PDB file of C-alpha atoms in Angstrom:
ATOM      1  CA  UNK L 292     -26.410 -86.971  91.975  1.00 51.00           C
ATOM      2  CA  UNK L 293     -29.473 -85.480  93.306  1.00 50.00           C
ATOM      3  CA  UNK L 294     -30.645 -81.866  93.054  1.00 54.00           C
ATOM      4  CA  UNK L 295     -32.700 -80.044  95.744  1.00 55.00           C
ATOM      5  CA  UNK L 296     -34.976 -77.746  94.058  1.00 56.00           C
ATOM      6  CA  UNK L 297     -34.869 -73.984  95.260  1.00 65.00           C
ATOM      7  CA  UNK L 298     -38.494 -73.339  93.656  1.00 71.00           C
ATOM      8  CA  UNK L 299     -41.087 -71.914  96.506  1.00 82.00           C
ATOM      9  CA  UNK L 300     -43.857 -73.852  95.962  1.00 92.00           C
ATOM     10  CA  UNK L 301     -46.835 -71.898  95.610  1.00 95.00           C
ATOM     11  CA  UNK L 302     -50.020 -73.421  97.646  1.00 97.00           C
ATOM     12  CA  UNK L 303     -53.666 -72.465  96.648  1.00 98.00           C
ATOM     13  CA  UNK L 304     -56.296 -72.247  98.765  1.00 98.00           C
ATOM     14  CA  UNK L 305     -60.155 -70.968  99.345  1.00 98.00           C
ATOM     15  CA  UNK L 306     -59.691 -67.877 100.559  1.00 98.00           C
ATOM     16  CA  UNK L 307     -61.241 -67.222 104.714  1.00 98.00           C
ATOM     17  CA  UNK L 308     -62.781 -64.211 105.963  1.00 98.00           C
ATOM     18  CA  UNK L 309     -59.733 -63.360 107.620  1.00 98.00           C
ATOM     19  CA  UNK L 310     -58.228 -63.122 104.424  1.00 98.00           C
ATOM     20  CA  UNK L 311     -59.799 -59.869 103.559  1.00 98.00           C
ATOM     21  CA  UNK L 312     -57.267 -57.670 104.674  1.00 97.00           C
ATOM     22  CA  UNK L 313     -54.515 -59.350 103.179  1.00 98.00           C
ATOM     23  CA  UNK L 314     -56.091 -58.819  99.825  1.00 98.00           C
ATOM     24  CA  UNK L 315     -57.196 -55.178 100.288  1.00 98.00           C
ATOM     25  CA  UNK L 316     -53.267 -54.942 101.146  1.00 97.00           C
ATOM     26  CA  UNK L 317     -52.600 -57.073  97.395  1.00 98.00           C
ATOM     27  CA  UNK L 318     -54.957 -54.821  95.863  1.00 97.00           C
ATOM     28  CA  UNK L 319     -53.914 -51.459  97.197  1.00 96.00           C
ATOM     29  CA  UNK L 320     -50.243 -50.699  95.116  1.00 96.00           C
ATOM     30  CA  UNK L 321     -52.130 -51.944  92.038  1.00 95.00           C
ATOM     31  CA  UNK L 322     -55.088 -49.935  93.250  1.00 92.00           C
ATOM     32  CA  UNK L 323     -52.614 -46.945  92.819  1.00 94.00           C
ATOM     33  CA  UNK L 324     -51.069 -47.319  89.856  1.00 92.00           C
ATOM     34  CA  UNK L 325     -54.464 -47.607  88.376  1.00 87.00           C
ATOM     35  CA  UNK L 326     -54.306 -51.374  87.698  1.00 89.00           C
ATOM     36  CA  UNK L 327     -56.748 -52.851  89.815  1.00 90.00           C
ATOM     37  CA  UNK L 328     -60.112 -50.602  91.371  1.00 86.00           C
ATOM     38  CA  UNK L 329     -59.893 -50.881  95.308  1.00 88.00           C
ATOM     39  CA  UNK L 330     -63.103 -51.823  96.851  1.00 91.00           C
ATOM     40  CA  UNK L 331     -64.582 -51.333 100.217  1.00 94.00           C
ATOM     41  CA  UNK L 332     -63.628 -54.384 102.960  1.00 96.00           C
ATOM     42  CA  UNK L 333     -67.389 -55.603 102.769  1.00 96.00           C
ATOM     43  CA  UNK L 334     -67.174 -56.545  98.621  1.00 94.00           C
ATOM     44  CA  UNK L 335     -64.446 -58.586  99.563  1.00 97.00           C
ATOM     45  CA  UNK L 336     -66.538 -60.311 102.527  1.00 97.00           C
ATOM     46  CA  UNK L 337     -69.373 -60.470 100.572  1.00 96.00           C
ATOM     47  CA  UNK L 338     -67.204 -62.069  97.549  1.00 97.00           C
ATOM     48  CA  UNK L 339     -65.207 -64.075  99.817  1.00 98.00           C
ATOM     49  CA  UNK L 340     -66.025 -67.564  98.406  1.00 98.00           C
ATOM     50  CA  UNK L 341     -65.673 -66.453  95.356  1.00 98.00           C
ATOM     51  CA  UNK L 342     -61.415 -66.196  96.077  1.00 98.00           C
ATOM     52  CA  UNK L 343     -58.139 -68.340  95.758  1.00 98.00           C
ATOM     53  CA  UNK L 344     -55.414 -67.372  97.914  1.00 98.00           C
ATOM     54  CA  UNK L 345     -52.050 -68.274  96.803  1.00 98.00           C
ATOM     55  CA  UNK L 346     -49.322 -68.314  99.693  1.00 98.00           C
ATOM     56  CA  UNK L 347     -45.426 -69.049  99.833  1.00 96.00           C
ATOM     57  CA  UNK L 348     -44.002 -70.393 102.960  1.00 95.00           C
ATOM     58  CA  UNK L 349     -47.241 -69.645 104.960  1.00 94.00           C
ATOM     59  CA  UNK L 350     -47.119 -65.639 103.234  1.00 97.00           C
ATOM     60  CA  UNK L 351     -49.869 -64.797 101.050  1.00 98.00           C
ATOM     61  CA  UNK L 352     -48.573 -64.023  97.991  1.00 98.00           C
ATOM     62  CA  UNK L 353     -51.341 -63.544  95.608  1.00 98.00           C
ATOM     63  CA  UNK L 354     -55.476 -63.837  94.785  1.00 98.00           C
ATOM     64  CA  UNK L 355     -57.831 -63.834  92.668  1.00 98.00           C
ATOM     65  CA  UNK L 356     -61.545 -64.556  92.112  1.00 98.00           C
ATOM     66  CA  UNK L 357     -63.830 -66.337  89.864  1.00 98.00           C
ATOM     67  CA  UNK L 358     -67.531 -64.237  89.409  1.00 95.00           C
ATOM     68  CA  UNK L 359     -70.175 -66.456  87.772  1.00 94.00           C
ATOM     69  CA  UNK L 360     -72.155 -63.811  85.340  1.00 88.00           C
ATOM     70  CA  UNK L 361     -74.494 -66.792  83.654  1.00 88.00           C
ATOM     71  CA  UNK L 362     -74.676 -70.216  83.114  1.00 90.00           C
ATOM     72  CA  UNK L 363     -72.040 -70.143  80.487  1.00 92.00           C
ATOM     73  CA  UNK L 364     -70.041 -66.826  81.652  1.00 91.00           C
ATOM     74  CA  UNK L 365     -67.636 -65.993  84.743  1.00 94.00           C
ATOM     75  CA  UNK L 366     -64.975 -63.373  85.229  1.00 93.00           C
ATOM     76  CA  UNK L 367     -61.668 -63.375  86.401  1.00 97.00           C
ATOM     77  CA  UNK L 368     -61.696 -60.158  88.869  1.00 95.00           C
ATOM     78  CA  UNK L 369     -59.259 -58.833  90.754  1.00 96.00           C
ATOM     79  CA  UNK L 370     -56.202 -61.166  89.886  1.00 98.00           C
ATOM     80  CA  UNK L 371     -53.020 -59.615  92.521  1.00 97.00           C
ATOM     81  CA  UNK L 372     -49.487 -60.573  93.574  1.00 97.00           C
ATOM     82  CA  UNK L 373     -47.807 -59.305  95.865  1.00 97.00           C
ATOM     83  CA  UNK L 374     -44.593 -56.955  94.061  1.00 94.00           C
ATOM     84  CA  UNK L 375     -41.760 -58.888  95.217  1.00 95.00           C
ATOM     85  CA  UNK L 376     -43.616 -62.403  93.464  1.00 95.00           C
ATOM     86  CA  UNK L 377     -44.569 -60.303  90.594  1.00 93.00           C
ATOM     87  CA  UNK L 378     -43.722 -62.111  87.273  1.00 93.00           C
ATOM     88  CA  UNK L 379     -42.525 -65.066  89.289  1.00 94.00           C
ATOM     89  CA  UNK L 380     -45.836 -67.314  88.291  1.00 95.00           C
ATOM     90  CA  UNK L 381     -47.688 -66.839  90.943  1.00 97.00           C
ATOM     91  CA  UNK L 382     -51.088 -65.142  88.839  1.00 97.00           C
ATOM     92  CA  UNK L 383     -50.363 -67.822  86.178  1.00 97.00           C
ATOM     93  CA  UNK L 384     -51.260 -70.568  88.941  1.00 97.00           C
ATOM     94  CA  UNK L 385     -53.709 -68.517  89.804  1.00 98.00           C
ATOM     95  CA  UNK L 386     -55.698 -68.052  86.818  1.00 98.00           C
ATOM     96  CA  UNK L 387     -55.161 -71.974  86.197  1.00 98.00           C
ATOM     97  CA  UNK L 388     -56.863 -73.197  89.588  1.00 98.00           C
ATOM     98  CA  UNK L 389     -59.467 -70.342  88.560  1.00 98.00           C
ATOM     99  CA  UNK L 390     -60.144 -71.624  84.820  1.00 98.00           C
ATOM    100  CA  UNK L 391     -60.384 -74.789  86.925  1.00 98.00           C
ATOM    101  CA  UNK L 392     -63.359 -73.489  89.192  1.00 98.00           C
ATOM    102  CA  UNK L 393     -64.897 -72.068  85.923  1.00 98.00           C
ATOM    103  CA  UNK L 394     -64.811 -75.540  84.578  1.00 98.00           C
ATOM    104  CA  UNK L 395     -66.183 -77.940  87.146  1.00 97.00           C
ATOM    105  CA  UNK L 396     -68.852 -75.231  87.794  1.00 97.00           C
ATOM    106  CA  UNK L 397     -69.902 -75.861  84.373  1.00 97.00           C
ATOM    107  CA  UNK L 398     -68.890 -72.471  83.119  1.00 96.00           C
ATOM    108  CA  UNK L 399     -67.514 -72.530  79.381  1.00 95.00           C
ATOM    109  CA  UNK L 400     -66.433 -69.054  78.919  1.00 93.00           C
ATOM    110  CA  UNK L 401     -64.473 -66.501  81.262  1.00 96.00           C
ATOM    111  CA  UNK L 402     -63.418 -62.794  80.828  1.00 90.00           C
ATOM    112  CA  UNK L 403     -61.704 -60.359  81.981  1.00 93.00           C
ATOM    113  CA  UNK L 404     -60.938 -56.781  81.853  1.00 89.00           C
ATOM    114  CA  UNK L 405     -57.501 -55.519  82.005  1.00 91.00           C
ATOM    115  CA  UNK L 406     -54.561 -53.578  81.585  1.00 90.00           C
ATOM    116  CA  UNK L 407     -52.049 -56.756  81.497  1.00 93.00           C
ATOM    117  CA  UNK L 408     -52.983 -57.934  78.209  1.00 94.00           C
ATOM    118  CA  UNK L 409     -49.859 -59.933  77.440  1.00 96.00           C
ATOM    119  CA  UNK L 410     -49.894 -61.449  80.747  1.00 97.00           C
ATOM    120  CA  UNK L 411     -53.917 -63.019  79.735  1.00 97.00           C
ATOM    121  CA  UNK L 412     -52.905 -63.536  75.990  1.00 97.00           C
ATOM    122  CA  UNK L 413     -50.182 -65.905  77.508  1.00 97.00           C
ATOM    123  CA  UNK L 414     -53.063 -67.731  79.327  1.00 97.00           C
ATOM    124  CA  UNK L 415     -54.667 -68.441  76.257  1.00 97.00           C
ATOM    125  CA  UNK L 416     -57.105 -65.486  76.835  1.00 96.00           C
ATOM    126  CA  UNK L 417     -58.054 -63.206  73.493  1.00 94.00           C
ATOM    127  CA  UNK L 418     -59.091 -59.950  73.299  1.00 91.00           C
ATOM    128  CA  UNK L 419     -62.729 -59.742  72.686  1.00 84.00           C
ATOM    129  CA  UNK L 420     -63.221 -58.628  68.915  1.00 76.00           C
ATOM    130  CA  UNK L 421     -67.376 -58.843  69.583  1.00 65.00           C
ATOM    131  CA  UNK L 422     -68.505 -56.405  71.859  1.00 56.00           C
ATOM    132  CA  UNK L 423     -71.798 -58.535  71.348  1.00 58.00           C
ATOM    133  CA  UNK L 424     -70.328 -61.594  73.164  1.00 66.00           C
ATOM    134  CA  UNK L 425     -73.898 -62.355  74.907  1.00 65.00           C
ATOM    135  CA  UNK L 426     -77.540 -63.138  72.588  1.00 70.00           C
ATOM    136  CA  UNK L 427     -80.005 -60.498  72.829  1.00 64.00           C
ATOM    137  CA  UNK L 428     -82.335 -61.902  75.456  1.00 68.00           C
ATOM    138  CA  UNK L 429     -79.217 -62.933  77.944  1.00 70.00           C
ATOM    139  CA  UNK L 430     -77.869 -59.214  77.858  1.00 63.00           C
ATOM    140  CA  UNK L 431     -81.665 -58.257  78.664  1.00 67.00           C
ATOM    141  CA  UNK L 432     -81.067 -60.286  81.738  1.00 70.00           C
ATOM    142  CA  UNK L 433     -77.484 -59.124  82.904  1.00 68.00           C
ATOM    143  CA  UNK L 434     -78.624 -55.391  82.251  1.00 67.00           C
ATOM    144  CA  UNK L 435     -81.158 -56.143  85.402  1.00 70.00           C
ATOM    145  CA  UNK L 436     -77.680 -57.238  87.648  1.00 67.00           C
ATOM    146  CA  UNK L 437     -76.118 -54.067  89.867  1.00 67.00           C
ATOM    147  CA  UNK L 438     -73.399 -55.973  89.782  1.00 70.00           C
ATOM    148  CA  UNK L 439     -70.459 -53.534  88.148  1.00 70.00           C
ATOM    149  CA  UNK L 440     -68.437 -55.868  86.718  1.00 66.00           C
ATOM    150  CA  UNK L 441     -71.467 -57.179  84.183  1.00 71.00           C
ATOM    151  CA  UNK L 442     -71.620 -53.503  83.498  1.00 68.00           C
ATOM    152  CA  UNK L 443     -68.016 -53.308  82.839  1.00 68.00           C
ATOM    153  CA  UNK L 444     -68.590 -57.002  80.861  1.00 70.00           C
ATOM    154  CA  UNK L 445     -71.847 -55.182  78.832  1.00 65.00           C
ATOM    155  CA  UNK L 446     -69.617 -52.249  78.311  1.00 65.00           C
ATOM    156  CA  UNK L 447     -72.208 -49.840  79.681  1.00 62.00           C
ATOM    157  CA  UNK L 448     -71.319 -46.172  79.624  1.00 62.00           C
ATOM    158  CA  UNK L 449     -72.014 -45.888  83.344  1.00 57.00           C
ATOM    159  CA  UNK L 450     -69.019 -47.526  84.234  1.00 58.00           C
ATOM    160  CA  UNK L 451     -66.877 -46.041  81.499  1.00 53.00           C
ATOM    161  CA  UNK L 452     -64.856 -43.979  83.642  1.00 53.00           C
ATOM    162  CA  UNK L 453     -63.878 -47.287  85.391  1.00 56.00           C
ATOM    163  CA  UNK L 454     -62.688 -49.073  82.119  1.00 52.00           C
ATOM    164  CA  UNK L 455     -60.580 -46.570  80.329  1.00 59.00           C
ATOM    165  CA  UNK L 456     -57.558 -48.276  78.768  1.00 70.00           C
ATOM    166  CA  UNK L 457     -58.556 -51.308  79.833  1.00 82.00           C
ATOM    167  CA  UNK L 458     -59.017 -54.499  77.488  1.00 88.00           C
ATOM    168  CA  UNK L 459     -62.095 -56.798  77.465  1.00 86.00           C
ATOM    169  CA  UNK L 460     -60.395 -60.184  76.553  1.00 90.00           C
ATOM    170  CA  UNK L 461     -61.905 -63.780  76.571  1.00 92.00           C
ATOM    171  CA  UNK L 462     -61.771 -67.241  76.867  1.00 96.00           C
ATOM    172  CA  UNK L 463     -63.040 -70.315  75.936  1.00 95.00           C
ATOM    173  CA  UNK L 464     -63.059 -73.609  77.796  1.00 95.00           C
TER     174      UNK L 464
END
């Protein structure tokens, strides 16, 4: 007896330029419910290499991308599914090929802030109990970076308004 198995298969792939607008359109209902910030079509081109793209039968489906912060540290930024593959594993694969990235690129640590903490904590993510996560001469050096999500990583009260309710959680390799 054989069984066929109804499973979509999720495939994973660098993400391409013309990718951008299908993740501004991932990003956007999350976006509005507060989940996710939405960002202006050139951060995603400029970050573009930085993406997965998960797609079902040819439809994306879901992204993410992995931001290298310093030789040891990346983040997991904006992580989205699409609401109809929503709980359906789809970020889980995600965050896997991601942790994958972070590992080959030499990276033993990855973060994240967010509002899904029991979705991370099942991806053996933690929430970070030391706000001090970085040695005193390294946060010298990320302090110098414009980039907002080491501010949001540093905890810096410029971005506060950004970070409300969310959680700063953590990883090791």
């Amino acid at each position: 007896m054989t069984f066929e198995s109804t499973a979509p298969v999720v495939v994973l792939r660098p993400a391409r330029t013309s990718d951008v607008h299908a993740i501004k359109d991932l990003v956007a209902p999350l976006a509005e419910r507060r989940i996710l910030i939405s960002k202006e079509s050139v951060t995603y081109f400029e970050a573009i290499q930085e993406f997965m793209i998960a797609e079902i039968d040819g439809e994306i489906v879901g992204c993410g991308a992995l931001h290298v912060m310093w030789e040891d540290l990346a983040e997991i930024r904006t992580l989205a599914t699409s609401d109809a593959w929503r709980g359906k594993g789809v970020g889980r694969v995600l965050v896997e090929k991601l942790l994958e990235n972070a590992r080959t690129l030499g990276v033993s640590r990855v973060f994240c802030l967010t509002f899904e903490v029991d979705f991370f904590v099942r991806n053996g993510f933690s929430v970070m109990a030391d706000q001090s996560a970085v040695d005193p001469a390294v946060y010298s050096e990320l302090l110098r970076s414009a980039d907002e999500g080491i501010a949001e990583f540093l905890d810096l009260a410029r971005v506060k308004p950004n970070t409300l309710g969310n959680t700063r959680m953590i990883r090791q390799l």
